[in-house]
PDB file of C-alpha atoms and ligand atoms in Angstrom:
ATOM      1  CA  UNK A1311      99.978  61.241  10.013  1.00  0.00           C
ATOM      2  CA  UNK A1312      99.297  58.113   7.793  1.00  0.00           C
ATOM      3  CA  UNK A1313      96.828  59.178   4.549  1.00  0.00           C
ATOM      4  CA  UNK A1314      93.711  57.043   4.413  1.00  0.00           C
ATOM      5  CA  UNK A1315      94.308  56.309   0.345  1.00  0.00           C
ATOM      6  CA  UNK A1316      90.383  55.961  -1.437  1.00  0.00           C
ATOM      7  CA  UNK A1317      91.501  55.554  -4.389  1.00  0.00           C
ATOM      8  CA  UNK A1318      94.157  52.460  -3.309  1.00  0.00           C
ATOM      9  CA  UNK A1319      90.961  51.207  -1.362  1.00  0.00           C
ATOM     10  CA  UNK A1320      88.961  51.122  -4.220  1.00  0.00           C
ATOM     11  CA  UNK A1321      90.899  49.139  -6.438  1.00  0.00           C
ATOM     12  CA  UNK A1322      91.571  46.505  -4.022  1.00  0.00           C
ATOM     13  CA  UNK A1323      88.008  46.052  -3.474  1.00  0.00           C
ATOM     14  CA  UNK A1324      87.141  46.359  -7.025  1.00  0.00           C
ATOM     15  CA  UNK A1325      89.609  44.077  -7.638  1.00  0.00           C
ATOM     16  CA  UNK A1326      87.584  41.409  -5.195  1.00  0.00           C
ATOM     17  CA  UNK A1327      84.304  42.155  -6.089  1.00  0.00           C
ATOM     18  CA  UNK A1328      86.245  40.758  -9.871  1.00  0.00           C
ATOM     19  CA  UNK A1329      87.166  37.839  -8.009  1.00  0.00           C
ATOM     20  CA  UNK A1330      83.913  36.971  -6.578  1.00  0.00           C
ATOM     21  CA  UNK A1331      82.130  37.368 -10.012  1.00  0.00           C
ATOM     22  CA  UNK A1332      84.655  35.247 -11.577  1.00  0.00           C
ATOM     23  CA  UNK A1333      83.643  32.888  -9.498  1.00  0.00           C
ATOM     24  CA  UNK A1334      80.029  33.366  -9.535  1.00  0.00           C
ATOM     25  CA  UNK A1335      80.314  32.396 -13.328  1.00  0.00           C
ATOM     26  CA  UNK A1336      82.386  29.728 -13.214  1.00  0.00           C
ATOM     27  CA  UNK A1337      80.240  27.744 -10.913  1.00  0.00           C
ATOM     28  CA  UNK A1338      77.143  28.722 -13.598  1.00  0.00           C
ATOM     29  CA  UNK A1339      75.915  31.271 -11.358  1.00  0.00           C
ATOM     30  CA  UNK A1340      74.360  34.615 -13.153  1.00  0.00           C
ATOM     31  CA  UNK A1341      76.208  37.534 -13.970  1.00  0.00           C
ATOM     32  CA  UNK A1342      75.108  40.741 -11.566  1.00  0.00           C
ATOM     33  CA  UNK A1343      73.675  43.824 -13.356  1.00  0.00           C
ATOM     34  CA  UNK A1344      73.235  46.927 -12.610  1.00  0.00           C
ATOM     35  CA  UNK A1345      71.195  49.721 -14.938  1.00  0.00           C
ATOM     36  CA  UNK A1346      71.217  53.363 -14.243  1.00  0.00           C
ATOM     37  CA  UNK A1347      68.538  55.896 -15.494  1.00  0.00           C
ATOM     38  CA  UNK A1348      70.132  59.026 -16.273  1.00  0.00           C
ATOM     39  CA  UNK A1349      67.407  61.719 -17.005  1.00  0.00           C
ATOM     40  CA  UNK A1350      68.678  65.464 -18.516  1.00  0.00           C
ATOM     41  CA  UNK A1351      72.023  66.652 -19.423  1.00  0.00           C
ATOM     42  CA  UNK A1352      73.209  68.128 -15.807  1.00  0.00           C
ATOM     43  CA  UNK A1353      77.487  67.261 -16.769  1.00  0.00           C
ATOM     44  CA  UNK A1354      78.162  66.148 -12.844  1.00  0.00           C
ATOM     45  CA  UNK A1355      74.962  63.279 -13.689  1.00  0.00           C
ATOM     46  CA  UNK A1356      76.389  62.260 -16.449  1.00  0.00           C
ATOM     47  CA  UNK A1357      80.201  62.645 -15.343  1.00  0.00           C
ATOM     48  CA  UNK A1358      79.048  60.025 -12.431  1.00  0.00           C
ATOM     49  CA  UNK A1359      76.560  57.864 -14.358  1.00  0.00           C
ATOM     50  CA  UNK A1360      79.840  57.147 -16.909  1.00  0.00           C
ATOM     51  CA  UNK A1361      81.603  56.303 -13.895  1.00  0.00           C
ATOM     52  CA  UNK A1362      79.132  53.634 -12.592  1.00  0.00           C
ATOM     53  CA  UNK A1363      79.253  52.552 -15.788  1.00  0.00           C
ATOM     54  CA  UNK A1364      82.762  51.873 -16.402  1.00  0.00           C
ATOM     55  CA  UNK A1365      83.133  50.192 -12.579  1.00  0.00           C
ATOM     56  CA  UNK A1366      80.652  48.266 -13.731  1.00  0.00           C
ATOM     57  CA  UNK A1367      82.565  47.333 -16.675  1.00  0.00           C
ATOM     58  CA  UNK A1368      86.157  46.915 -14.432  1.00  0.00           C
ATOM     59  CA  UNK A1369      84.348  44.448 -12.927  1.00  0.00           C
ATOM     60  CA  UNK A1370      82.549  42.168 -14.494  1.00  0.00           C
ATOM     61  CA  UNK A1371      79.193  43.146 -14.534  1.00  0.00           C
ATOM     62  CA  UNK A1372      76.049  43.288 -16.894  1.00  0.00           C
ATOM     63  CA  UNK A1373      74.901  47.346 -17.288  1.00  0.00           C
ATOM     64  CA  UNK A1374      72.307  49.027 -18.259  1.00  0.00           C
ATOM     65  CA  UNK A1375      72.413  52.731 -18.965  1.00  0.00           C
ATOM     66  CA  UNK A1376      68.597  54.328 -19.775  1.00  0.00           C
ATOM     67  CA  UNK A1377      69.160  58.203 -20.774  1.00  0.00           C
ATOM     68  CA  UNK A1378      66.127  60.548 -21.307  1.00  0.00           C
ATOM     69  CA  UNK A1379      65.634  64.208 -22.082  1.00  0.00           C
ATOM     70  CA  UNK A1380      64.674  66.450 -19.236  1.00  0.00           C
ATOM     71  CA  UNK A1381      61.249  66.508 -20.942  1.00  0.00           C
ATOM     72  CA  UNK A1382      60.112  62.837 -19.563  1.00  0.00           C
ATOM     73  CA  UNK A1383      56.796  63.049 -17.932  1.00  0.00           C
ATOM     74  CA  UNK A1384      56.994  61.710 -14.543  1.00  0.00           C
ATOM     75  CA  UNK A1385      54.362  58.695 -15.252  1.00  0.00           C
ATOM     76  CA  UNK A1386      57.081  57.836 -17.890  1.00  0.00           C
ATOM     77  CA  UNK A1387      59.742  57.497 -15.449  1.00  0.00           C
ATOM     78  CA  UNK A1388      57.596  55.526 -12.807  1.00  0.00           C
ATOM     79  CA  UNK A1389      56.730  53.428 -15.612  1.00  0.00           C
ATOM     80  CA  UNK A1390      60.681  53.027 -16.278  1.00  0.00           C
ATOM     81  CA  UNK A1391      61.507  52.177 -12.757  1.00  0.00           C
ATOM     82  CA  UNK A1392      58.543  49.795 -12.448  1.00  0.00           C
ATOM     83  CA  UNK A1393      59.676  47.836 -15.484  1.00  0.00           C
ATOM     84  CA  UNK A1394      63.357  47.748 -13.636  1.00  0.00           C
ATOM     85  CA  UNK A1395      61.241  46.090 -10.517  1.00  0.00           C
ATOM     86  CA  UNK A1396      60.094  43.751 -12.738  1.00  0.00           C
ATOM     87  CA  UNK A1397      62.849  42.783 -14.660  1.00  0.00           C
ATOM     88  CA  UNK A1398      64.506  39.337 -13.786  1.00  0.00           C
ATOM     89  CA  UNK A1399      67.667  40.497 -14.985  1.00  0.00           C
ATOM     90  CA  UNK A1400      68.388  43.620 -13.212  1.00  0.00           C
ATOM     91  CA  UNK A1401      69.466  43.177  -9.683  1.00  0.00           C
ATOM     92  CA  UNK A1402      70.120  46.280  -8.800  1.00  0.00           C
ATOM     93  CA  UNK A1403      69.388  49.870 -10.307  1.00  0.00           C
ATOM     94  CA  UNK A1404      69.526  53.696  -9.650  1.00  0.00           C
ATOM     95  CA  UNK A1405      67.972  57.006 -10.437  1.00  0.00           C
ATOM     96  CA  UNK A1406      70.251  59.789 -10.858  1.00  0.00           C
ATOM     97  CA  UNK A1407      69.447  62.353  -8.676  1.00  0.00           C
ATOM     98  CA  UNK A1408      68.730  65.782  -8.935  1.00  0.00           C
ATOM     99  CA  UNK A1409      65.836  64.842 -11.422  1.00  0.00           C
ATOM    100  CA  UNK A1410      63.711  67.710 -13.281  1.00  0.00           C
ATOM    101  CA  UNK A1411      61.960  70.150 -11.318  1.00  0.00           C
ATOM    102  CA  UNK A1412      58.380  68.366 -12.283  1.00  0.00           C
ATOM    103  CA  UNK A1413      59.534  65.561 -11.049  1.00  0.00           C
ATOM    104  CA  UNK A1414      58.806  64.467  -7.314  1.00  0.00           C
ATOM    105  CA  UNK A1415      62.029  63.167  -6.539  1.00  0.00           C
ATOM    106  CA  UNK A1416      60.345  61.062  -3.306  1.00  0.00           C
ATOM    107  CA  UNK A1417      57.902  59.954  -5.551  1.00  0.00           C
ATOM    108  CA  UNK A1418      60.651  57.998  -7.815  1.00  0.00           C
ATOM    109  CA  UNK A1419      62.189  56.713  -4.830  1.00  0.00           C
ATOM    110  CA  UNK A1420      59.482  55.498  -3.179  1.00  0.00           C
ATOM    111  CA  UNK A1421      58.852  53.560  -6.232  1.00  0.00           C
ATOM    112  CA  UNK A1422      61.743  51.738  -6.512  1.00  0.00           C
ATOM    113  CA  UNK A1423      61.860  48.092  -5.043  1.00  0.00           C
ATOM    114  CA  UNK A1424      63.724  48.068  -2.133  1.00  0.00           C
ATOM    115  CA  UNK A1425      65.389  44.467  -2.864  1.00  0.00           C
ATOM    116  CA  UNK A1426      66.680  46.672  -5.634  1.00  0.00           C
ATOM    117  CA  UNK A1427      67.933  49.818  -4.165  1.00  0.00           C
ATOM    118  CA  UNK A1428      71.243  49.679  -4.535  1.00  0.00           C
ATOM    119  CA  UNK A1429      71.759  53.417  -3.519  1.00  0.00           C
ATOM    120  CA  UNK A1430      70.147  52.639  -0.016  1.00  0.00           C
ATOM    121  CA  UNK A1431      67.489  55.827  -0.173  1.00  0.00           C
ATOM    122  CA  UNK A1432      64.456  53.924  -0.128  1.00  0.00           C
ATOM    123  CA  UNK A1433      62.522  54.654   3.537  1.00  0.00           C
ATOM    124  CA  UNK A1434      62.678  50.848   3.482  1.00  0.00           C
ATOM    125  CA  UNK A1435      66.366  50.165   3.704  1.00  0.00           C
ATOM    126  CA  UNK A1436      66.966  53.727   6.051  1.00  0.00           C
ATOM    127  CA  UNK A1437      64.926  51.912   8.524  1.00  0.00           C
ATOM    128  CA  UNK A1438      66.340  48.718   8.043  1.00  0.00           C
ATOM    129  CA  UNK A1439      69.391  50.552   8.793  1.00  0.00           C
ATOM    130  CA  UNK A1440      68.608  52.021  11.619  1.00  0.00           C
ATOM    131  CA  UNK A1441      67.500  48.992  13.233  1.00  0.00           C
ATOM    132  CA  UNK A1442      70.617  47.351  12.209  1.00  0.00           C
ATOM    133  CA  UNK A1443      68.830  44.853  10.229  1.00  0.00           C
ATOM    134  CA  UNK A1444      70.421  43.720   6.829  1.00  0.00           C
ATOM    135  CA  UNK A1445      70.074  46.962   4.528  1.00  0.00           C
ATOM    136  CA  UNK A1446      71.594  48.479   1.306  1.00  0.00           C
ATOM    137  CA  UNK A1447      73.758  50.935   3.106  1.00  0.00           C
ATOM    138  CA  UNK A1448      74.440  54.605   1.018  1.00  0.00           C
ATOM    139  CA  UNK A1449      77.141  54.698  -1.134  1.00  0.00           C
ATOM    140  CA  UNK A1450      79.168  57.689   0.818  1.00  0.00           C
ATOM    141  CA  UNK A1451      78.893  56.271   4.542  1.00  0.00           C
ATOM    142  CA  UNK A1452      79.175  52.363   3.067  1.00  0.00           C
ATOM    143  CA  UNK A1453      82.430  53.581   1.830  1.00  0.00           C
ATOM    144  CA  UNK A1454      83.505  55.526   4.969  1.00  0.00           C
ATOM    145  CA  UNK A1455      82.589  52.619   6.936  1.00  0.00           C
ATOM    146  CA  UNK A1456      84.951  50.943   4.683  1.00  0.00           C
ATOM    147  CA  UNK A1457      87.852  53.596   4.983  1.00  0.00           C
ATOM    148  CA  UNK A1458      87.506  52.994   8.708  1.00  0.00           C
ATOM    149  CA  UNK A1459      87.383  48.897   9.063  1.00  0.00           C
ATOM    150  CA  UNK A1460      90.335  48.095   6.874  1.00  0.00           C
ATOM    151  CA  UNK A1461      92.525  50.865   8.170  1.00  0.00           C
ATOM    152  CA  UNK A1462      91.400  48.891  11.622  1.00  0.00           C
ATOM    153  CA  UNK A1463      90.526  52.485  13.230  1.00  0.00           C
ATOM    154  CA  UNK A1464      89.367  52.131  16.233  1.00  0.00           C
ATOM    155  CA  UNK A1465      85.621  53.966  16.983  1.00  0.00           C
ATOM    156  CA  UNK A1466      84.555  51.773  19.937  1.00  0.00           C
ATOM    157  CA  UNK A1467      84.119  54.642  22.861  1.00  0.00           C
ATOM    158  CA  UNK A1468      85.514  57.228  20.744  1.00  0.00           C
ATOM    159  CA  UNK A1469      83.872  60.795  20.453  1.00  0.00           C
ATOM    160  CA  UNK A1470      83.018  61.417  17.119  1.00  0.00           C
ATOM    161  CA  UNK A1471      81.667  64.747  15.496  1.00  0.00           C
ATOM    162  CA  UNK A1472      79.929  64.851  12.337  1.00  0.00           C
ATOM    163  CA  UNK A1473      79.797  68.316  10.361  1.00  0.00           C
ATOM    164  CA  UNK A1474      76.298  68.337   8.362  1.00  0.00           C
ATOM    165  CA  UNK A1475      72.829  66.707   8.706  1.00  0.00           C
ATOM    166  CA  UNK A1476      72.054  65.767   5.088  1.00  0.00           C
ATOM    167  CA  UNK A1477      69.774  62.328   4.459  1.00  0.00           C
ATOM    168  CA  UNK A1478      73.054  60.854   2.332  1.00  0.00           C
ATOM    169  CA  UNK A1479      75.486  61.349   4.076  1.00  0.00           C
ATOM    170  CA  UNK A1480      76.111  62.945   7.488  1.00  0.00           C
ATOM    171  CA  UNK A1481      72.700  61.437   8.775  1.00  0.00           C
ATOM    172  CA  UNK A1482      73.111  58.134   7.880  1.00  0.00           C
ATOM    173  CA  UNK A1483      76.923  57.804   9.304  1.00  0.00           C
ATOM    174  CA  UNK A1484      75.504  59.120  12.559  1.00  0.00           C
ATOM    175  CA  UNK A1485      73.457  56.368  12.527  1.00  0.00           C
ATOM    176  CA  UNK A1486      76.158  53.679  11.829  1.00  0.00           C
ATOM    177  CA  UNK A1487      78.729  55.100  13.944  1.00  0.00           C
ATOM    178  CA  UNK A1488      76.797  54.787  16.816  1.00  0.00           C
ATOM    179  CA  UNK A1489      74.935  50.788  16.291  1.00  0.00           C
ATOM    180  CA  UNK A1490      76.154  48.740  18.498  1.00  0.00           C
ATOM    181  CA  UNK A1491      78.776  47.217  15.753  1.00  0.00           C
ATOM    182  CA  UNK A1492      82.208  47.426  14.738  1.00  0.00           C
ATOM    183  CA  UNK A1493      82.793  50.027  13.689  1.00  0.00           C
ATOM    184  CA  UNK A1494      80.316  51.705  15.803  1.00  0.00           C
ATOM    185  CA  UNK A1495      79.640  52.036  18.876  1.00  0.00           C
ATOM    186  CA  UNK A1496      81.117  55.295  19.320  1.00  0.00           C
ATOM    187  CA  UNK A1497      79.659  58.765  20.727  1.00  0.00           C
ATOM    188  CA  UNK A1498      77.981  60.604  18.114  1.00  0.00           C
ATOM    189  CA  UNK A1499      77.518  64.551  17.732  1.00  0.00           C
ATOM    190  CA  UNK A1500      75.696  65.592  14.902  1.00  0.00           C
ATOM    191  CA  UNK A1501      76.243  69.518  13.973  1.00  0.00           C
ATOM    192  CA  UNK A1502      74.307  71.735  11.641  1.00  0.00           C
ATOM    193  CA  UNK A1503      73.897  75.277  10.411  1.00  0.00           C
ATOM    194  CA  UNK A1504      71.962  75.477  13.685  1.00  0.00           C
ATOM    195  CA  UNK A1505      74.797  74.274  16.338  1.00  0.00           C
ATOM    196  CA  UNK A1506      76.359  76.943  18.575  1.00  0.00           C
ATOM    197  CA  UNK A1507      79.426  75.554  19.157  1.00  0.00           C
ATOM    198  CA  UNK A1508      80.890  73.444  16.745  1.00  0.00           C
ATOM    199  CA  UNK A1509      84.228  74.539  17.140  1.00  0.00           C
ATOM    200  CA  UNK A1510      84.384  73.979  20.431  1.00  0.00           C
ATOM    201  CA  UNK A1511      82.651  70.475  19.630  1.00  0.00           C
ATOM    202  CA  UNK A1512      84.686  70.062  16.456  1.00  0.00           C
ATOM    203  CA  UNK A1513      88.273  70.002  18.394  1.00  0.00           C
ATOM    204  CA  UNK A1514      86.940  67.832  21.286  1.00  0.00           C
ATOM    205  CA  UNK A1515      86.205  65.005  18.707  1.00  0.00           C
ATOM    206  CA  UNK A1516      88.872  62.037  18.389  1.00  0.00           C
ATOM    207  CA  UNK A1517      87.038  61.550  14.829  1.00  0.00           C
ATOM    208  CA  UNK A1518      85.986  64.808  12.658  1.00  0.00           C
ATOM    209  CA  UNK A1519      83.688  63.796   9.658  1.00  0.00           C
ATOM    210  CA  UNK A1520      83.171  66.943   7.355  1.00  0.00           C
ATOM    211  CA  UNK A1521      80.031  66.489   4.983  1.00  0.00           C
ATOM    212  CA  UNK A1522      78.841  70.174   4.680  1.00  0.00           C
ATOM    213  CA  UNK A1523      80.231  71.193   1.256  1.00  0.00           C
ATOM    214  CA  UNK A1524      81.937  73.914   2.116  1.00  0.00           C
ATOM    215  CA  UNK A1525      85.538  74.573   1.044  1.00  0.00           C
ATOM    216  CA  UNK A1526      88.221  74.575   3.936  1.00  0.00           C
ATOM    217  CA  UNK A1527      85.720  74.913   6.470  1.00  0.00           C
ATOM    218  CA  UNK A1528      87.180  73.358   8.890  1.00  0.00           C
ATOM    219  CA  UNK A1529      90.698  74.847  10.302  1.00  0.00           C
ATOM    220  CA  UNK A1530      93.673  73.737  12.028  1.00  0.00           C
ATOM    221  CA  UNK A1531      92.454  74.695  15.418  1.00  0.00           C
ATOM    222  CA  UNK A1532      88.777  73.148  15.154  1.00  0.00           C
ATOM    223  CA  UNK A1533      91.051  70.092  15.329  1.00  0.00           C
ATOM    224  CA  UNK A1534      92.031  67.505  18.227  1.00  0.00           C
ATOM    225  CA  UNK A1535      95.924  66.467  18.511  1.00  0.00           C
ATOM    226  CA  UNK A1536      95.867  62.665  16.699  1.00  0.00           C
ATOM    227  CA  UNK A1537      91.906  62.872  15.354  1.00  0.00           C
ATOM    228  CA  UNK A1538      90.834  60.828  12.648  1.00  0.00           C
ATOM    229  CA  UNK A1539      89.439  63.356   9.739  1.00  0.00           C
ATOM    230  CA  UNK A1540      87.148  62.198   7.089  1.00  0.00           C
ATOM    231  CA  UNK A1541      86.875  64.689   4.599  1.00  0.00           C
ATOM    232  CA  UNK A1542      83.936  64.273   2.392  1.00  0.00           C
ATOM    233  CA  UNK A1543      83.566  67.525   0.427  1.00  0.00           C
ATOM    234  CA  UNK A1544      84.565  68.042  -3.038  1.00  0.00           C
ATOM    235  CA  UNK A1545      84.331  71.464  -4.060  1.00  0.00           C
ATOM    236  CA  UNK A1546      85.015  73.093  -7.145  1.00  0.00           C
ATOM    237  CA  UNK A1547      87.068  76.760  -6.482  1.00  0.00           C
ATOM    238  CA  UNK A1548      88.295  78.932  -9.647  1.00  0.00           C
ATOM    239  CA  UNK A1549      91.756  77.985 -10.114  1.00  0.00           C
ATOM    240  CA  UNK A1550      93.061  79.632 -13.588  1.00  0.00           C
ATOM    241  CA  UNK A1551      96.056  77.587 -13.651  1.00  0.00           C
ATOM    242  CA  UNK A1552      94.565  74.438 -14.048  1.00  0.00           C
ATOM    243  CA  UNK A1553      93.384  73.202 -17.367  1.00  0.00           C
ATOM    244  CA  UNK A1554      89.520  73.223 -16.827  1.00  0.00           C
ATOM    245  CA  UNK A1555      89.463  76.093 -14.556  1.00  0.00           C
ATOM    246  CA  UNK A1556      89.043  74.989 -11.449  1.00  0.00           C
ATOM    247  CA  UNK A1557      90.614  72.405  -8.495  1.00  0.00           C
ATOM    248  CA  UNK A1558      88.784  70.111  -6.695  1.00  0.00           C
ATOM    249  CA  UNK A1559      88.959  70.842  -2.504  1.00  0.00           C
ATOM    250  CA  UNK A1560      87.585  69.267   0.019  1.00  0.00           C
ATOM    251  CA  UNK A1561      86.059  71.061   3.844  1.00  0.00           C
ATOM    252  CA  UNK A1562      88.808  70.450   5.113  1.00  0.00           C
ATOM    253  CA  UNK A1563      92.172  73.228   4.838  1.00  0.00           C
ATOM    254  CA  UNK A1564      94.196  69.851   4.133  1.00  0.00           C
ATOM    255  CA  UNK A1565      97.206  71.313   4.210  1.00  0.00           C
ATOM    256  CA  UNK A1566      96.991  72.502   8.187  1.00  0.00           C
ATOM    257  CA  UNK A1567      94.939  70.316   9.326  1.00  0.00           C
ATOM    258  CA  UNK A1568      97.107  67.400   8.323  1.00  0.00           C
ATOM    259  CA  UNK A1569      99.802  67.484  10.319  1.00  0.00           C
ATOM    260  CA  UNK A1570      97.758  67.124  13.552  1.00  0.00           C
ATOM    261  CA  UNK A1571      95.893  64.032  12.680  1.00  0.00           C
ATOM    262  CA  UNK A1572      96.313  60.440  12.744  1.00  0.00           C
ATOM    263  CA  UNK A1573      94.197  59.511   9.916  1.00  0.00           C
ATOM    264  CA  UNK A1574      92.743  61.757   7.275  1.00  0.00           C
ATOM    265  CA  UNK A1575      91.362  61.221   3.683  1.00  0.00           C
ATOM    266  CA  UNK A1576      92.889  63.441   1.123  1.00  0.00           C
ATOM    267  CA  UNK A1577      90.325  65.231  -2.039  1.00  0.00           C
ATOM    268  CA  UNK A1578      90.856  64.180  -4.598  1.00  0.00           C
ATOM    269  CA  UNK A1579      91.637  60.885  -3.976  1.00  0.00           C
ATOM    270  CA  UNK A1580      89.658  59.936  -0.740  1.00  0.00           C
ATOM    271  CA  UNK A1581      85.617  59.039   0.130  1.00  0.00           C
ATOM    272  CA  UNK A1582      85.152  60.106  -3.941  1.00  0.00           C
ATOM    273  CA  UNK A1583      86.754  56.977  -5.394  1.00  0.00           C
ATOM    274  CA  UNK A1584      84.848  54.890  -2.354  1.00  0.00           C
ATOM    275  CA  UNK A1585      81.660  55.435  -3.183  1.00  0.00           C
ATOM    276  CA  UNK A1586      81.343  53.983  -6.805  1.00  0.00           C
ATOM    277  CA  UNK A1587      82.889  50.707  -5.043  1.00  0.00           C
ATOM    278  CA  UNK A1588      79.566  50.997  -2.129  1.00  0.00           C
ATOM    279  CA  UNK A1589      77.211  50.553  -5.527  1.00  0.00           C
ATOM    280  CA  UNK A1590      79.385  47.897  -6.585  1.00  0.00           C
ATOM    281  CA  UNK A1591      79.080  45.593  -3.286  1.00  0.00           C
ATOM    282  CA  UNK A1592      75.291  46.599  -3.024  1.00  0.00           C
ATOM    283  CA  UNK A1593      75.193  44.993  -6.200  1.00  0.00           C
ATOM    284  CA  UNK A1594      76.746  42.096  -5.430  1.00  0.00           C
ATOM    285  CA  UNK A1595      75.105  41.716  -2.487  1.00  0.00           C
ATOM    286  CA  UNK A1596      71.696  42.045  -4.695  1.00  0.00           C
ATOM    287  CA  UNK A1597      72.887  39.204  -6.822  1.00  0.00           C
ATOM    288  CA  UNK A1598      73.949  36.968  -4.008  1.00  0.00           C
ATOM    289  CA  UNK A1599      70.943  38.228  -2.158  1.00  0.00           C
ATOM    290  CA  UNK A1600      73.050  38.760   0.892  1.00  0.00           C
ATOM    291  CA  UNK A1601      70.109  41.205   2.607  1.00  0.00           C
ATOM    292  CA  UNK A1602      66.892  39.870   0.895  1.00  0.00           C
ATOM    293  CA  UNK A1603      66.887  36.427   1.205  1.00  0.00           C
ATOM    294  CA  UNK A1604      63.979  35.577  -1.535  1.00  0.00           C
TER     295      UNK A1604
HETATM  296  N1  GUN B 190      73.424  62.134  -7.157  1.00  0.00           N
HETATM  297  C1  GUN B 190      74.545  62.407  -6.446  1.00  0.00           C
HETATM  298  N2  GUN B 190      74.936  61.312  -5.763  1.00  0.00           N
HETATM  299  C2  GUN B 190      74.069  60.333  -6.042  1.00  0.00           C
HETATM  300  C3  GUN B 190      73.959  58.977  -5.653  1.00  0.00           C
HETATM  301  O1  GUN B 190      74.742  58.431  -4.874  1.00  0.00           O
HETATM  302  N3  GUN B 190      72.898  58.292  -6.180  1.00  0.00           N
HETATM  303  C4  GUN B 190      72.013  58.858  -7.011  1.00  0.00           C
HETATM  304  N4  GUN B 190      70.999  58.111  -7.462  1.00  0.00           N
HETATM  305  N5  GUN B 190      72.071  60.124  -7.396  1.00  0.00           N
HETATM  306  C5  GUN B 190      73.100  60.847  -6.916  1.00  0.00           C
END
């Protein structure tokens, strides 16, 4: 069993994307920027938004952090992101989701210039996507996709299941895993709270992606002999004999499951640290402006 190590990962691409902007200023070239709106005090938002801040920081980059009270009107915010749209400066930006009830979430993301949507949710870059045009890919399945080129894990005729439908995460990597790219091209079932069998699917899978958010749901014997697990949940259970309460856990029952596998990402410590690095890239990419040419 060989641990696929996110948080390794990340700092070796971080420590690229450094590179590259070092050398996007020393030949004169502009310095990429990224700006987050942050809107209410939900602690996971802001835990995150610091996050993408910092990166941004490790990095070399220009950011922009715009915090509001939960009380913003939603023309307020549209008139927010459309001044991001505008601004020369900003290559790249993103709305913290969940936003306040009042606020039409689709709305706000419709809004947002897709040459700037760094986070990949605009309908514009899902369809891109899908098409396999150039696109800002999601931060979660950008980094799996990751995870699974530089490991070199094969995927190419492979039968894949993927545990949970959501439009972030588990639809998207459907998507990817089955283009006709590398990695790709690989047999995709995509299970919900609706599928009959998904043990049954589950443990006929030589790749097992978990993306339902919920803690050890998936058990030694939903499991193939040598499958590739990606384990994307973090979960908080009550633990009182940690510090702050609680431990982090991901869907998968790590501890039995990892003996059979191949491959498998731990939590903490696996997709988590991958995704701030996806934002990253997309930013870069922005700057350089790797998917929109003009
Ligand atoms: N909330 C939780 N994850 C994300 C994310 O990747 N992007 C945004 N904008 N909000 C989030």
């Amino acid at each position: 069993m060989q641990l696929i190590d996110g948080k390794a990962l990340s700092t070796q691409i971080k420590q690229e994307v450094k590179q590259e902007v070092d050398s996007i200023i020393a030949s004169g070239g502009k310095r990429p920027h990224l700006a987050a709106v942050l809107i209410g005090d939900d602690p996971a938002s802001h835990s995150y938004v610091r996050g993408k801040v910092k990166s941004c920081e490790q990095v070399g980059f220009e950011s922009t952090l715009i915090q509001h009270g939960a009380d913003i009107s939603e023309a307020e915010l549209l008139q927010i992101v459309d001044d991001l749209n505008q601004n020369p400066e900003i290559d790249g930006f993103i709305v913290q989701l969940p936003l306040p009830a009042h606020i039409n979430e689709l709305k706000v993301t419709l809004s947002i210039d897709p040459k700037k949507d760094v986070d990949g949710f605009h309908p514009v870059n899902v369809g891109r996507m899908t098409l396999g045009l150039p696109a800002y890919l999601p931060a979660t399945p950008y980094g799996i996709m990751q995870m699974l080129e530089r490991y070199k894990i094969e995927t190419s005729g492979k039968s894949c299941c993927i545990l949970g439908r959501s439009n972030i995460v588990g639809t998207p990597m459907s998507i990817l895993l089955s283009r006709k790219a590398n990695p790709g091209n690989a047999t995709v079932v995509l299970c919900h709270s609706r599928t009959k069998n998904i043990k049954e699917i589950a443990r006929n899978s030589d790749i097992l992606i978990a993306a339902m958010g919920k803690p050890n749901f998936v058990t030694e014997d939903m499991v193939k002999k040598g499958a590739v697990v990606i384990d994307v949940g973090i979960n908080r259970v009550d633990d009182p004999t940690r510090k702050r309460g609680y431990r982090l856990v991901g869907d998968v029952d790590f501890e039995h499951v990892s003996p059979k596998c191949s491959f498998i990402t731990p939590v903490p410590g696996g997709v988590g640290p991958m995704t701030i690095t996806s934002l990253l890239m997309n930013t870069l990419k922005s700057c350089k402006k790797e998917i929109y040419k003009d």
